[in-house]
Amino acid sequence: MLPCAIDRHTVVAGAPRNDGRIRIHSREMSGDGAPAEVRPEETQAPAGDWVDYLRGAVVMVAEETGRIPPGLDLAVASDVPGESGLSSSAAFGVALVTALERALRANLGPEARGRLAHRSESEFVGVPCGIMDQYASALGRRDHALQIDCRSREVVEVPLPGESLRILVADSGVRRRLATGQYGDRKAECEAACAAAAGGLAGPGRAAPDSLRDIEAADLTTLEPALDPILFRRLRHVVTENARVHAFRTALDASDFVAAGRILREGQQSLRNDFEVSIEELDTLCEAGDTTPGIYGSRLTGAGFGGCTVHLVDQATSSEAAEAIADKFEQRYGRRPRVFEVTPADGAEVLS
Ligand code: ADP
Ligand code: MG
C-alpha cells in the first residue's frame, strides 16, 4: 500500500550534558519514573526495553557519521497512538536519529534518517520490519502519499488531494506487539514460498526469483498446483498487493477515487483470506466503512492482528462517516472505537 506520514508527532527535545552521557525520559514510557541512561562511547547491547531504540540510534548514527554522539538530556513526548499499527516505533526511531544528527551537527537528511532508523529497529532492537514505516516517517510530504520501492529504495510522491479526499483512522482497541506477533511468521512463510516458487518457475530463459517481487500475477496459475496451499496464499497476497500498489497510484493520478477505494477493499480481502492477518474487529471496522455513504474503501493498516483500519472518504462527508463507523462497531462490541481524521504531513524535521 502507499503509506504517508500523518499529522501526529513524536517530539524529542535535547540539551547538551558535559559528562558524555545520554539521559532519556519519555512521557509515554517513563511516566513519573527516572530517566534512563546510555553511555554512547561504550559498546551497546540490546536490553529488551524501549531504550533500545536510543541505543540502536546511537550505534547507527555513529557508524554513519564516524562520530560518537555527545552527552545529552533528551525528553520525548508523542501523540502517535502506540502499538496500534500507526508505527509509533518508526516515529520514535526517526525522531531519535534526527535528534542525534542535530546534536552532532551532522547533515544526514531525510533518506538517511529513515534508513538508519530502520537498521536500528530491525538489526539492533530486533523487530523483523521492512523499511516502509521509517521511510514514511522520514520522507513523508504534506498532502502526498509515498510509493516506495523497497528493493531499489526509490520513493515517488503521489498527490492526495485534500480538498476532495480525507483519510479516517479507526482504532479497534485490540493491541498487539510487532516483535512478538506473527509478522515474523509471515516473513518466514514468504521466504519459503519464494524458495518453493523458484522450483516451479525456473526454466530456460527465466532465472529463479530472488524475491516475491519477481513473480507476476500471470505466474499464479502455474504455481498454485506446485505449492503448499498456505504458502501459495501468502505468495498470492504479496504478488497481488504489488499489483495493487501500482493500480492505486494510477487511480490517484487520475483522481479516480472509486477505483482507489475498490483497490483498498481488495487489499483487505487479500489480507484477510490469503495473508490471514486480519481479525474480526478489523473486518467489522472495514465492513462498517464500506457500507457507509462517502467512504470509497477500507483496509487494515500496519501488521494486522489488531490496531487500526484506514478509510478513504469523501471530504464532504468525513465527519458523519467517522460517527457512522463508530456507531456500527459499538452496536456489535458494546464499546465505542476512536475514529479520527488524519492528514498526510511532512516527515521528521529539526525544530528550534
Ligand atoms: P507501533 O505499531 O506503534 O509501531 P510497536 O510495538 O512497533 O507499535 O512499537 C511500540 C514500541 O515503540 C513501544 O513499546 C516502545 O518500545 C517504542 N516507542 C514508541 N513510541 C515511544 C515513545 N514515545 N517513547 C518511548 N518509546 C516509544
Ligand atoms: Mg512498530
XYZ file of C-alpha atoms and ligand atoms in Angstrom:
380
model
C 0.000 0.000 0.000
C 1.056 3.620 -0.323
C 1.939 4.989 3.119
C 2.011 8.582 4.282
C 3.327 10.422 7.310
C 0.392 11.773 9.351
C -0.216 14.898 11.409
C 0.682 13.176 14.669
C 4.126 13.749 16.104
C 6.827 12.324 18.307
C 8.958 15.185 19.592
C 12.429 14.742 21.082
C 13.799 17.797 22.913
C 17.518 17.824 23.675
C 20.020 19.800 25.746
C 23.777 19.198 25.994
C 25.335 17.447 29.029
C 29.017 17.734 29.745
C 29.557 14.225 31.187
C 29.187 12.444 27.833
C 26.089 10.502 28.962
C 22.737 10.465 27.235
C 19.767 10.549 29.587
C 16.302 9.991 28.150
C 12.836 10.462 29.599
C 9.729 9.515 27.633
C 6.372 10.854 28.750
C 4.738 7.732 27.309
C 7.148 5.118 28.659
C 8.867 6.604 31.748
C 5.849 8.323 33.298
C 6.890 9.599 36.711
C 9.997 7.426 36.703
C 13.630 8.477 36.403
C 15.292 8.931 33.016
C 17.204 6.014 31.508
C 20.907 6.400 30.758
C 23.019 5.353 27.798
C 26.793 5.789 27.570
C 27.398 6.369 23.885
C 31.145 5.655 23.937
C 30.546 2.105 25.235
C 29.597 -0.928 23.131
C 25.803 -1.077 23.011
C 23.842 -4.277 23.585
C 20.036 -4.521 23.441
C 18.366 -4.805 26.858
C 14.887 -5.638 25.578
C 13.268 -2.353 26.636
C 12.169 0.815 24.844
C 15.584 2.420 25.465
C 16.922 0.005 22.821
C 15.583 2.444 20.231
C 18.063 5.022 21.577
C 20.916 2.506 21.864
C 20.260 1.409 18.268
C 20.105 5.014 17.047
C 23.446 5.763 18.766
C 25.057 2.741 17.064
C 23.694 3.541 13.603
C 24.398 7.277 13.713
C 27.954 6.629 14.986
C 28.518 4.149 12.185
C 27.140 6.502 9.526
C 28.968 9.657 10.651
C 32.091 8.088 12.147
C 31.463 10.150 15.302
C 30.139 9.281 18.733
C 27.071 11.315 19.752
C 27.737 13.753 22.621
C 26.197 13.835 26.107
C 22.531 14.886 26.062
C 19.398 15.194 28.120
C 16.507 14.025 25.955
C 12.807 14.433 26.692
C 10.271 12.641 24.484
C 6.538 13.209 24.085
C 4.285 11.751 21.432
C 0.684 11.876 20.280
C 1.115 8.970 17.875
C -1.090 6.183 19.263
C 1.229 3.344 20.337
C 1.059 -0.318 19.348
C -1.863 0.414 17.031
C -0.346 -0.157 13.629
C 0.352 3.553 13.144
C 4.049 2.917 13.726
C 4.845 4.899 16.830
C 8.083 2.890 16.872
C 9.162 4.274 13.484
C 8.203 7.818 14.562
C 10.272 7.377 17.732
C 13.245 5.864 15.908
C 13.321 8.524 13.186
C 12.956 11.295 15.788
C 15.896 9.896 17.783
C 18.150 9.664 14.735
C 17.183 13.250 13.857
C 17.974 14.417 17.410
C 21.420 12.755 17.355
C 22.056 14.185 13.885
C 21.309 17.652 15.260
C 23.465 17.129 18.356
C 26.403 16.129 16.141
C 25.678 18.992 13.740
C 25.770 16.348 11.042
C 23.681 16.593 7.908
C 22.133 13.196 7.345
C 18.960 14.316 5.599
C 15.623 12.504 5.270
C 16.703 9.354 3.411
C 19.479 8.528 5.892
C 17.160 9.245 8.847
C 14.733 6.635 7.537
C 17.425 4.151 6.579
C 19.263 4.397 9.934
C 16.051 4.231 11.972
C 15.117 1.108 10.013
C 18.509 -0.501 10.616
C 18.243 0.386 14.300
C 14.783 -1.200 14.655
C 15.448 -4.284 12.531
C 19.112 -5.038 13.281
C 19.519 -3.673 16.813
C 16.096 -3.653 18.503
C 15.327 -6.904 16.689
C 11.915 -6.246 15.137
C 11.668 -8.032 11.766
C 10.248 -4.978 9.961
C 10.579 -3.640 6.419
C 11.634 -0.082 5.661
C 8.212 1.322 4.744
C 7.292 2.863 8.097
C 10.636 4.558 8.748
C 10.742 5.888 5.190
C 7.197 7.248 5.504
C 8.081 8.889 8.810
C 11.280 10.432 7.446
C 10.336 11.213 3.832
C 6.632 11.995 4.169
C 5.319 15.023 2.360
C 2.267 17.112 3.138
C -0.786 16.170 1.025
C 1.060 13.249 -0.546
C 1.300 9.502 -0.152
C 4.584 7.757 -0.949
C 5.130 4.965 -3.397
C 8.178 3.157 -2.041
C 10.100 0.562 -3.986
C 11.544 -1.473 -1.124
C 14.134 -3.077 -3.384
C 15.576 -0.071 -5.225
C 14.512 2.260 -2.387
C 13.125 4.673 -4.946
C 10.409 6.899 -3.475
C 7.762 8.695 -5.537
C 5.442 11.309 -4.009
C 1.844 10.786 -5.113
C -0.592 13.694 -4.519
C -3.581 13.017 -2.249
C -5.848 15.976 -2.935
C -7.070 17.065 0.500
C -9.754 19.324 -0.979
C -11.666 16.230 -2.156
C -10.296 13.334 -0.144
C -9.751 12.583 3.547
C -8.308 9.634 5.448
C -10.068 8.242 8.501
C -8.328 6.002 11.013
C -10.403 3.721 13.244
C -8.736 2.114 16.246
C -10.062 -1.371 17.056
C -8.615 -1.043 20.553
C -7.052 -4.505 20.164
C -3.330 -4.248 20.927
C -0.544 -6.367 19.589
C 3.212 -6.080 19.526
C 5.055 -6.472 16.264
C 8.129 -8.120 17.762
C 6.145 -10.845 19.495
C 3.376 -11.009 16.892
C 3.052 -13.101 13.811
C 4.701 -10.657 11.413
C 7.912 -12.691 11.633
C 5.989 -15.900 10.773
C 4.591 -14.246 7.658
C 8.053 -13.077 6.656
C 9.391 -16.641 7.023
C 6.421 -18.035 5.055
C 7.087 -15.544 2.248
C 10.724 -16.641 2.105
C 9.661 -20.295 2.000
C 7.071 -19.506 -0.691
C 9.729 -17.742 -2.754
C 12.110 -20.705 -2.471
C 9.321 -23.126 -3.409
C 8.278 -20.926 -6.337
C 11.852 -20.927 -7.649
C 11.480 -24.649 -8.437
C 8.128 -24.090 -10.124
C 9.240 -21.198 -12.312
C 12.916 -21.637 -13.129
C 13.429 -22.858 -16.641
C 15.014 -21.887 -19.916
C 15.194 -18.118 -20.220
C 13.979 -17.485 -16.700
C 16.109 -17.034 -13.607
C 14.804 -18.233 -10.264
C 13.064 -15.375 -8.402
C 15.194 -13.949 -5.626
C 12.204 -12.215 -4.079
C 8.429 -12.411 -4.471
C 8.769 -9.182 -6.447
C 9.990 -11.260 -9.404
C 6.722 -13.196 -9.536
C 3.842 -11.845 -11.573
C 0.100 -12.347 -11.451
C 0.387 -14.397 -14.661
C 2.600 -16.933 -12.805
C -0.039 -17.699 -10.189
C -1.856 -20.389 -12.204
C 1.428 -22.224 -12.831
C 2.391 -22.027 -9.176
C -0.882 -22.960 -7.496
C -0.645 -26.761 -8.042
C 3.082 -26.798 -7.232
C 2.937 -25.096 -3.826
C 1.684 -25.951 -0.386
C -1.773 -24.250 -0.177
C -0.842 -21.951 2.719
C 2.420 -20.830 1.122
C 0.537 -20.279 -2.132
C -1.962 -17.969 -0.428
C 0.823 -15.955 1.250
C 2.544 -15.638 -2.109
C -0.701 -14.660 -3.870
C -1.238 -11.893 -1.329
C 2.196 -10.390 -1.940
C 2.022 -10.706 -5.725
C -1.457 -9.173 -5.954
C -0.560 -6.480 -3.388
C 2.388 -5.380 -5.529
C -0.009 -5.036 -8.452
C -2.454 -3.106 -6.239
C 0.240 -0.575 -5.299
C 0.729 0.311 -8.961
C -3.009 0.326 -9.667
C -3.642 2.544 -6.628
C -1.139 5.094 -7.831
C -2.680 5.070 -11.308
C -6.114 5.613 -9.754
C -4.887 8.543 -7.642
C -3.080 10.098 -10.613
C -6.408 10.001 -12.470
C -8.359 11.265 -9.397
C -10.418 8.074 -9.720
C -11.261 7.663 -6.021
C -13.856 4.975 -6.700
C -11.159 2.792 -8.259
C -8.734 3.653 -5.426
C -11.373 2.591 -2.889
C -12.036 -0.676 -4.681
C -8.287 -1.445 -4.544
C -8.311 -0.838 -0.784
C -11.233 -3.252 -0.372
C -9.488 -5.869 -2.499
C -6.391 -5.389 -0.332
C -8.426 -6.032 2.801
C -9.911 -9.234 1.313
C -6.426 -10.419 0.438
C -5.060 -9.543 3.894
C -7.959 -11.435 5.450
C -8.220 -14.520 3.241
C -4.742 -15.035 1.811
C -2.357 -13.407 4.280
C -4.615 -14.119 7.300
C -3.543 -11.125 9.367
C -6.980 -9.597 9.953
C -9.172 -10.201 12.981
C -12.934 -9.909 13.458
C -12.742 -6.391 14.925
C -10.765 -5.128 11.920
C -13.142 -6.862 9.491
C -16.045 -5.206 11.328
C -14.479 -1.739 11.027
C -13.811 -2.260 7.311
C -17.351 -3.531 6.701
C -18.726 -0.610 8.693
C -16.711 1.727 6.490
C -17.605 0.074 3.221
C -21.341 0.261 3.983
C -21.150 3.970 4.891
C -22.000 6.622 2.265
C -18.987 8.707 1.243
C -16.431 6.011 2.027
C -14.587 4.756 -1.044
C -12.779 1.862 0.580
C -11.265 0.494 3.790
C -8.454 -1.785 4.896
C -6.371 -2.556 7.934
C -3.060 -0.770 8.412
C 0.167 -1.989 9.967
C 0.946 -5.644 10.518
C -2.610 -6.698 11.448
C -3.800 -8.836 14.390
C -5.162 -5.676 15.994
C -4.568 -1.956 15.695
C -6.245 0.330 13.193
C -8.053 0.452 9.891
C -7.810 3.240 7.296
C -10.712 4.525 5.226
C -10.610 6.736 2.155
C -13.507 9.148 2.419
C -15.096 11.991 0.508
C -14.055 15.232 2.213
C -17.671 16.475 2.376
C -18.950 13.548 4.476
C -15.855 12.721 6.520
C -17.161 13.584 9.987
C -20.571 11.884 9.519
C -18.777 8.831 8.145
C -16.496 8.693 11.187
C -19.539 8.674 13.502
C -21.245 6.013 11.383
C -18.235 3.678 11.637
C -18.059 4.156 15.397
C -21.844 3.534 15.715
C -21.725 0.274 13.756
C -18.748 -1.035 15.721
C -20.357 -0.044 19.028
C -23.580 -1.865 18.122
C -21.606 -5.072 17.782
C -18.997 -4.788 20.527
C -20.659 -2.504 23.072
C -17.721 -0.121 23.156
C -17.044 2.922 21.024
C -13.831 2.913 18.970
C -11.877 6.084 18.326
C -12.325 7.156 14.716
C -10.373 10.237 13.626
C -9.225 12.065 10.552
C -5.537 12.233 9.676
C -3.811 14.447 7.120
C -0.737 13.450 5.117
C 2.072 15.515 6.648
C 5.755 16.299 6.233
C 8.287 13.849 7.654
C 10.719 14.421 10.520
C 12.419 17.770 10.790
C 14.660 19.710 13.134
C 12.723 22.308 15.149
C 14.384 25.075 17.075
P 3.607 0.593 16.653
O 2.598 -0.062 15.769
O 3.034 1.777 17.362
O 4.898 0.884 15.956
P 5.323 -1.191 18.113
O 5.038 -2.289 19.057
O 6.066 -1.480 16.864
O 3.913 -0.484 17.781
O 6.137 -0.025 18.828
C 5.820 0.405 20.111
C 7.121 0.461 20.890
O 7.952 1.519 20.378
C 6.916 0.793 22.344
O 6.678 -0.373 23.111
C 8.263 1.450 22.699
O 9.262 0.461 22.876
C 8.608 2.204 21.425
N 8.061 3.583 21.473
C 7.164 4.123 20.614
N 6.887 5.421 20.949
C 7.638 5.697 22.041
C 7.796 6.852 22.884
N 7.131 7.985 22.652
N 8.648 6.754 23.932
C 9.343 5.614 24.152
N 9.220 4.504 23.414
C 8.396 4.519 22.365
Mg 6.217 -0.510 15.071
